PDB file of C-alpha atoms in Angstrom:
ATOM      1  CA  UNK R1258      -7.364  -9.483  24.897  1.00  0.00           C
ATOM      2  CA  UNK R1259      -6.373  -7.622  27.635  1.00  0.00           C
ATOM      3  CA  UNK R1260      -8.242  -6.460  30.450  1.00  0.00           C
ATOM      4  CA  UNK R1261      -7.973  -2.924  29.387  1.00  0.00           C
ATOM      5  CA  UNK R1262     -11.173  -0.886  28.237  1.00  0.00           C
ATOM      6  CA  UNK R1263     -10.704  -0.562  24.228  1.00  0.00           C
ATOM      7  CA  UNK R1264     -11.495   2.385  21.638  1.00  0.00           C
ATOM      8  CA  UNK R1265     -13.127   2.039  18.441  1.00  0.00           C
ATOM      9  CA  UNK R1266     -11.463   4.087  15.599  1.00  0.00           C
ATOM     10  CA  UNK R1267     -12.561   4.056  11.846  1.00  0.00           C
ATOM     11  CA  UNK R1268     -10.540   5.126   8.784  1.00  0.00           C
ATOM     12  CA  UNK R1269     -12.212   6.224   6.071  1.00  0.00           C
ATOM     13  CA  UNK R1270     -11.077   7.409   2.134  1.00  0.00           C
ATOM     14  CA  UNK R1271     -12.701  10.268   0.226  1.00  0.00           C
ATOM     15  CA  UNK R1272     -15.241   8.780  -2.593  1.00  0.00           C
ATOM     16  CA  UNK R1273     -12.903  10.662  -4.974  1.00  0.00           C
ATOM     17  CA  UNK R1274     -10.820   7.726  -4.976  1.00  0.00           C
ATOM     18  CA  UNK R1275     -13.315   4.843  -5.690  1.00  0.00           C
ATOM     19  CA  UNK R1276     -12.193   4.702  -9.284  1.00  0.00           C
ATOM     20  CA  UNK R1277      -9.085   4.401  -8.346  1.00  0.00           C
ATOM     21  CA  UNK R1278     -10.011   1.360  -5.724  1.00  0.00           C
ATOM     22  CA  UNK R1279     -11.975  -0.345  -8.571  1.00  0.00           C
ATOM     23  CA  UNK R1280      -8.917  -0.478 -10.712  1.00  0.00           C
ATOM     24  CA  UNK R1281      -6.364  -1.533  -8.217  1.00  0.00           C
ATOM     25  CA  UNK R1282      -7.887  -2.614  -5.245  1.00  0.00           C
ATOM     26  CA  UNK R1283      -5.047  -4.933  -3.597  1.00  0.00           C
ATOM     27  CA  UNK R1284      -3.195  -1.604  -3.755  1.00  0.00           C
ATOM     28  CA  UNK R1285      -5.700   0.618  -2.119  1.00  0.00           C
ATOM     29  CA  UNK R1286      -6.860  -1.615   0.509  1.00  0.00           C
ATOM     30  CA  UNK R1287      -3.053  -2.143   1.694  1.00  0.00           C
ATOM     31  CA  UNK R1288      -2.407   1.471   1.739  1.00  0.00           C
ATOM     32  CA  UNK R1289      -5.923   1.677   3.878  1.00  0.00           C
ATOM     33  CA  UNK R1290      -4.445  -0.640   6.612  1.00  0.00           C
ATOM     34  CA  UNK R1291      -1.116   0.985   6.282  1.00  0.00           C
ATOM     35  CA  UNK R1292      -1.852   4.377   6.590  1.00  0.00           C
ATOM     36  CA  UNK R1293      -4.233   3.440   9.410  1.00  0.00           C
ATOM     37  CA  UNK R1294      -1.732   1.027  11.267  1.00  0.00           C
ATOM     38  CA  UNK R1295       1.052   4.013  10.840  1.00  0.00           C
ATOM     39  CA  UNK R1296      -1.205   6.752  11.975  1.00  0.00           C
ATOM     40  CA  UNK R1297      -1.960   4.478  15.359  1.00  0.00           C
ATOM     41  CA  UNK R1298       1.573   4.454  15.859  1.00  0.00           C
ATOM     42  CA  UNK R1299       2.660   7.721  15.610  1.00  0.00           C
ATOM     43  CA  UNK R1300       0.205   8.612  17.622  1.00  0.00           C
ATOM     44  CA  UNK R1301       1.074   6.347  20.730  1.00  0.00           C
ATOM     45  CA  UNK R1302       4.524   6.448  20.555  1.00  0.00           C
ATOM     46  CA  UNK R1303       4.182  10.248  20.833  1.00  0.00           C
ATOM     47  CA  UNK R1304       4.762  10.992  24.687  1.00  0.00           C
ATOM     48  CA  UNK R1305       2.081  13.725  24.207  1.00  0.00           C
ATOM     49  CA  UNK R1306      -0.436  11.631  23.256  1.00  0.00           C
ATOM     50  CA  UNK R1307       0.395   8.164  24.988  1.00  0.00           C
ATOM     51  CA  UNK R1308       4.313   7.571  24.822  1.00  0.00           C
ATOM     52  CA  UNK R1309       3.679   3.622  24.562  1.00  0.00           C
ATOM     53  CA  UNK R1310       3.984   0.933  21.692  1.00  0.00           C
ATOM     54  CA  UNK R1311       0.199   0.298  21.282  1.00  0.00           C
ATOM     55  CA  UNK R1312      -1.628  -2.783  18.673  1.00  0.00           C
ATOM     56  CA  UNK R1313      -4.657  -2.723  16.917  1.00  0.00           C
ATOM     57  CA  UNK R1314      -7.074  -5.290  14.808  1.00  0.00           C
ATOM     58  CA  UNK R1315      -8.764  -3.822  11.932  1.00  0.00           C
ATOM     59  CA  UNK R1316     -11.059  -5.031   9.563  1.00  0.00           C
ATOM     60  CA  UNK R1317     -12.193  -3.747   5.929  1.00  0.00           C
ATOM     61  CA  UNK R1318     -15.405  -2.780   4.604  1.00  0.00           C
ATOM     62  CA  UNK R1319     -16.256  -2.253   1.309  1.00  0.00           C
ATOM     63  CA  UNK R1320     -19.430  -1.163   0.990  1.00  0.00           C
ATOM     64  CA  UNK R1321     -21.742   1.374   2.769  1.00  0.00           C
ATOM     65  CA  UNK R1322     -25.571   0.681   4.428  1.00  0.00           C
ATOM     66  CA  UNK R1323     -26.647   1.176   0.739  1.00  0.00           C
ATOM     67  CA  UNK R1324     -24.150  -0.984  -1.000  1.00  0.00           C
ATOM     68  CA  UNK R1325     -22.215   1.672  -2.218  1.00  0.00           C
ATOM     69  CA  UNK R1326     -18.532   1.172  -2.449  1.00  0.00           C
ATOM     70  CA  UNK R1327     -17.276   2.988   0.505  1.00  0.00           C
ATOM     71  CA  UNK R1328     -13.866   1.283   1.838  1.00  0.00           C
ATOM     72  CA  UNK R1329     -13.235   1.884   5.283  1.00  0.00           C
ATOM     73  CA  UNK R1330     -11.629  -0.338   8.457  1.00  0.00           C
ATOM     74  CA  UNK R1331     -13.186  -0.461  11.774  1.00  0.00           C
ATOM     75  CA  UNK R1332     -10.429  -0.536  14.139  1.00  0.00           C
ATOM     76  CA  UNK R1333     -10.113  -1.502  17.892  1.00  0.00           C
ATOM     77  CA  UNK R1334      -7.404  -0.193  19.832  1.00  0.00           C
ATOM     78  CA  UNK R1335      -6.460  -0.889  23.243  1.00  0.00           C
ATOM     79  CA  UNK R1336      -6.547   2.256  25.748  1.00  0.00           C
ATOM     80  CA  UNK R1337      -3.044   2.365  26.673  1.00  0.00           C
ATOM     81  CA  UNK R1338       0.219   0.733  25.153  1.00  0.00           C
ATOM     82  CA  UNK R1339       3.892  -1.083  26.986  1.00  0.00           C
ATOM     83  CA  UNK R1340       6.466   1.679  27.460  1.00  0.00           C
ATOM     84  CA  UNK R1341       9.952   0.770  26.277  1.00  0.00           C
ATOM     85  CA  UNK R1342      10.345  -0.771  29.877  1.00  0.00           C
ATOM     86  CA  UNK R1343       7.357  -3.048  29.645  1.00  0.00           C
ATOM     87  CA  UNK R1344       4.966  -1.403  31.918  1.00  0.00           C
ATOM     88  CA  UNK R1345       1.688  -1.101  30.485  1.00  0.00           C
ATOM     89  CA  UNK R1346       0.905   2.977  30.138  1.00  0.00           C
ATOM     90  CA  UNK R1347      -2.729   4.004  30.415  1.00  0.00           C
ATOM     91  CA  UNK R1348      -4.627   6.524  27.877  1.00  0.00           C
ATOM     92  CA  UNK R1349      -4.795  10.259  28.553  1.00  0.00           C
ATOM     93  CA  UNK R1350      -7.835  12.012  28.982  1.00  0.00           C
ATOM     94  CA  UNK R1351      -9.438   9.994  31.216  1.00  0.00           C
ATOM     95  CA  UNK R1352     -10.678   6.978  28.752  1.00  0.00           C
ATOM     96  CA  UNK R1353     -12.931   9.811  27.006  1.00  0.00           C
ATOM     97  CA  UNK R1354     -10.669   9.380  23.727  1.00  0.00           C
ATOM     98  CA  UNK R1355      -8.207   8.042  22.614  1.00  0.00           C
ATOM     99  CA  UNK R1356      -6.196  11.065  20.398  1.00  0.00           C
ATOM    100  CA  UNK R1357      -7.255  13.757  18.580  1.00  0.00           C
ATOM    101  CA  UNK R1358      -9.658  12.962  15.523  1.00  0.00           C
ATOM    102  CA  UNK R1359      -8.934  16.074  13.962  1.00  0.00           C
ATOM    103  CA  UNK R1360      -4.986  15.054  14.012  1.00  0.00           C
ATOM    104  CA  UNK R1361      -5.237  11.550  13.313  1.00  0.00           C
ATOM    105  CA  UNK R1362      -7.629  12.908   9.647  1.00  0.00           C
ATOM    106  CA  UNK R1363      -4.493  14.741   8.835  1.00  0.00           C
ATOM    107  CA  UNK R1364      -2.221  12.749   9.608  1.00  0.00           C
ATOM    108  CA  UNK R1365      -4.072   9.623   8.060  1.00  0.00           C
ATOM    109  CA  UNK R1366      -4.648  11.559   5.226  1.00  0.00           C
ATOM    110  CA  UNK R1367      -0.991  12.583   4.500  1.00  0.00           C
ATOM    111  CA  UNK R1368       0.284   8.855   5.096  1.00  0.00           C
ATOM    112  CA  UNK R1369      -2.047   7.384   2.483  1.00  0.00           C
ATOM    113  CA  UNK R1370      -1.222   9.771   0.104  1.00  0.00           C
ATOM    114  CA  UNK R1371       2.158   9.821   0.405  1.00  0.00           C
ATOM    115  CA  UNK R1372       2.097   6.310  -0.009  1.00  0.00           C
ATOM    116  CA  UNK R1373      -0.276   6.979  -3.364  1.00  0.00           C
ATOM    117  CA  UNK R1374       2.631   9.230  -4.450  1.00  0.00           C
ATOM    118  CA  UNK R1375       5.407   6.652  -4.076  1.00  0.00           C
ATOM    119  CA  UNK R1376       2.923   3.560  -5.595  1.00  0.00           C
ATOM    120  CA  UNK R1377       2.608   6.059  -8.593  1.00  0.00           C
ATOM    121  CA  UNK R1378       6.637   6.922  -8.750  1.00  0.00           C
ATOM    122  CA  UNK R1379       7.134   2.880  -8.047  1.00  0.00           C
ATOM    123  CA  UNK R1380       4.710   2.593 -11.765  1.00  0.00           C
ATOM    124  CA  UNK R1381       3.262   0.333  -9.330  1.00  0.00           C
ATOM    125  CA  UNK R1382      -0.487   2.399  -9.610  1.00  0.00           C
ATOM    126  CA  UNK R1383      -0.890   3.976 -13.456  1.00  0.00           C
ATOM    127  CA  UNK R1384      -4.283   5.937 -13.515  1.00  0.00           C
ATOM    128  CA  UNK R1385      -5.717   8.539 -15.212  1.00  0.00           C
ATOM    129  CA  UNK R1386      -6.579  12.089 -13.626  1.00  0.00           C
ATOM    130  CA  UNK R1387      -4.050  11.659 -11.147  1.00  0.00           C
ATOM    131  CA  UNK R1388      -3.687  15.746 -10.786  1.00  0.00           C
ATOM    132  CA  UNK R1389      -7.480  15.980 -10.403  1.00  0.00           C
ATOM    133  CA  UNK R1390      -7.662  13.105  -8.116  1.00  0.00           C
ATOM    134  CA  UNK R1391      -4.513  14.672  -6.026  1.00  0.00           C
ATOM    135  CA  UNK R1392      -6.365  18.054  -5.779  1.00  0.00           C
ATOM    136  CA  UNK R1393      -9.772  16.536  -4.714  1.00  0.00           C
ATOM    137  CA  UNK R1394      -8.915  14.513  -2.018  1.00  0.00           C
ATOM    138  CA  UNK R1395      -6.953  17.624  -0.745  1.00  0.00           C
ATOM    139  CA  UNK R1396      -9.616  20.004  -0.813  1.00  0.00           C
ATOM    140  CA  UNK R1397     -11.828  17.707   1.904  1.00  0.00           C
ATOM    141  CA  UNK R1398     -10.924  16.895   5.393  1.00  0.00           C
ATOM    142  CA  UNK R1399     -10.556  13.013   5.847  1.00  0.00           C
ATOM    143  CA  UNK R1400     -13.007  11.306   8.124  1.00  0.00           C
ATOM    144  CA  UNK R1401     -11.482   9.561  11.383  1.00  0.00           C
ATOM    145  CA  UNK R1402     -14.457   8.551  13.543  1.00  0.00           C
ATOM    146  CA  UNK R1403     -13.496   7.081  17.225  1.00  0.00           C
ATOM    147  CA  UNK R1404     -16.174   6.175  19.506  1.00  0.00           C
ATOM    148  CA  UNK R1405     -15.365   6.047  23.026  1.00  0.00           C
ATOM    149  CA  UNK R1406     -14.360   2.800  25.014  1.00  0.00           C
ATOM    150  CA  UNK R1407     -16.297  -0.641  25.063  1.00  0.00           C
ATOM    151  CA  UNK R1408     -16.984  -1.449  28.427  1.00  0.00           C
ATOM    152  CA  UNK R1409     -14.849  -4.926  28.500  1.00  0.00           C
ATOM    153  CA  UNK R1410     -12.781  -7.351  26.344  1.00  0.00           C
ATOM    154  CA  UNK R1411     -15.807  -9.601  26.133  1.00  0.00           C
ATOM    155  CA  UNK R1412     -17.737  -6.375  24.286  1.00  0.00           C
ATOM    156  CA  UNK R1413     -14.564  -6.029  21.660  1.00  0.00           C
ATOM    157  CA  UNK R1414     -15.265  -9.704  20.743  1.00  0.00           C
ATOM    158  CA  UNK R1415     -18.659  -9.104  20.199  1.00  0.00           C
ATOM    159  CA  UNK R1416     -18.630  -6.380  18.186  1.00  0.00           C
ATOM    160  CA  UNK R1417     -15.300  -7.779  16.176  1.00  0.00           C
ATOM    161  CA  UNK R1418     -17.468 -10.851  15.521  1.00  0.00           C
ATOM    162  CA  UNK R1419     -20.693  -9.015  14.021  1.00  0.00           C
ATOM    163  CA  UNK R1420     -18.120  -7.133  11.921  1.00  0.00           C
ATOM    164  CA  UNK R1421     -15.822  -9.839  10.387  1.00  0.00           C
ATOM    165  CA  UNK R1422     -19.241 -12.479   9.973  1.00  0.00           C
ATOM    166  CA  UNK R1423     -21.308  -9.460   8.249  1.00  0.00           C
ATOM    167  CA  UNK R1424     -22.746 -10.102   4.671  1.00  0.00           C
ATOM    168  CA  UNK R1425     -23.413  -7.380   2.304  1.00  0.00           C
ATOM    169  CA  UNK R1426     -27.600  -7.616   2.618  1.00  0.00           C
ATOM    170  CA  UNK R1427     -29.093 -10.143   4.278  1.00  0.00           C
ATOM    171  CA  UNK R1428     -32.459 -11.646   3.290  1.00  0.00           C
ATOM    172  CA  UNK R1429     -34.739  -9.686   5.834  1.00  0.00           C
ATOM    173  CA  UNK R1430     -33.803  -6.548   3.916  1.00  0.00           C
ATOM    174  CA  UNK R1431     -34.729  -8.172   0.654  1.00  0.00           C
ATOM    175  CA  UNK R1432     -37.681  -6.923  -1.284  1.00  0.00           C
ATOM    176  CA  UNK R1433     -38.052  -8.279  -4.196  1.00  0.00           C
ATOM    177  CA  UNK R1434     -36.249 -10.340  -7.039  1.00  0.00           C
ATOM    178  CA  UNK R1435     -37.455 -10.245 -10.784  1.00  0.00           C
ATOM    179  CA  UNK R1436     -36.245 -10.206 -13.986  1.00  0.00           C
ATOM    180  CA  UNK R1437     -32.414 -10.330 -12.518  1.00  0.00           C
ATOM    181  CA  UNK R1438     -32.777  -7.216 -10.579  1.00  0.00           C
ATOM    182  CA  UNK R1439     -32.883  -7.218  -6.980  1.00  0.00           C
ATOM    183  CA  UNK R1440     -35.077  -4.534  -4.510  1.00  0.00           C
ATOM    184  CA  UNK R1441     -34.001  -3.596  -0.836  1.00  0.00           C
ATOM    185  CA  UNK R1442     -34.858  -1.818   1.882  1.00  0.00           C
TER     186      UNK R1442
END
């Protein structure tokens, strides 16, 4: 890790895509990673936002706190990047935020949907209710969450460690196991 501040960014896909996730998880998860990276790349390269080459470490989560299907990726992104001359350039906005989450959300949605359409054209993705699903996912704003920078690279490693080694449900949350059913709190 570089001795620079890092931002925590989360890219989430809407639950209207859950049936597609269940049927073709590999394709959808690959699309999630590619769309997230391309979104960061677009904003990083743009002089208006940074004007440098950034980087990203990302971890896939497929569940939410209540163990429901909730695909999203947690990304750790440095607060800056390398210019074409190889010189480090700090993020703008005094480190308060990396890029506009509203703008990133729109670009992320466009990239993700474009990749899905390409997969359908190539017949890599064949799913029912295609028109209805696209209508639903465009009717909603997509969520890209961004947190202020971490205090130090050490904090980043600790945070990533918790996410990469986290299990869906820890023993302390299990309340009862009976007749093949698990209750948890």
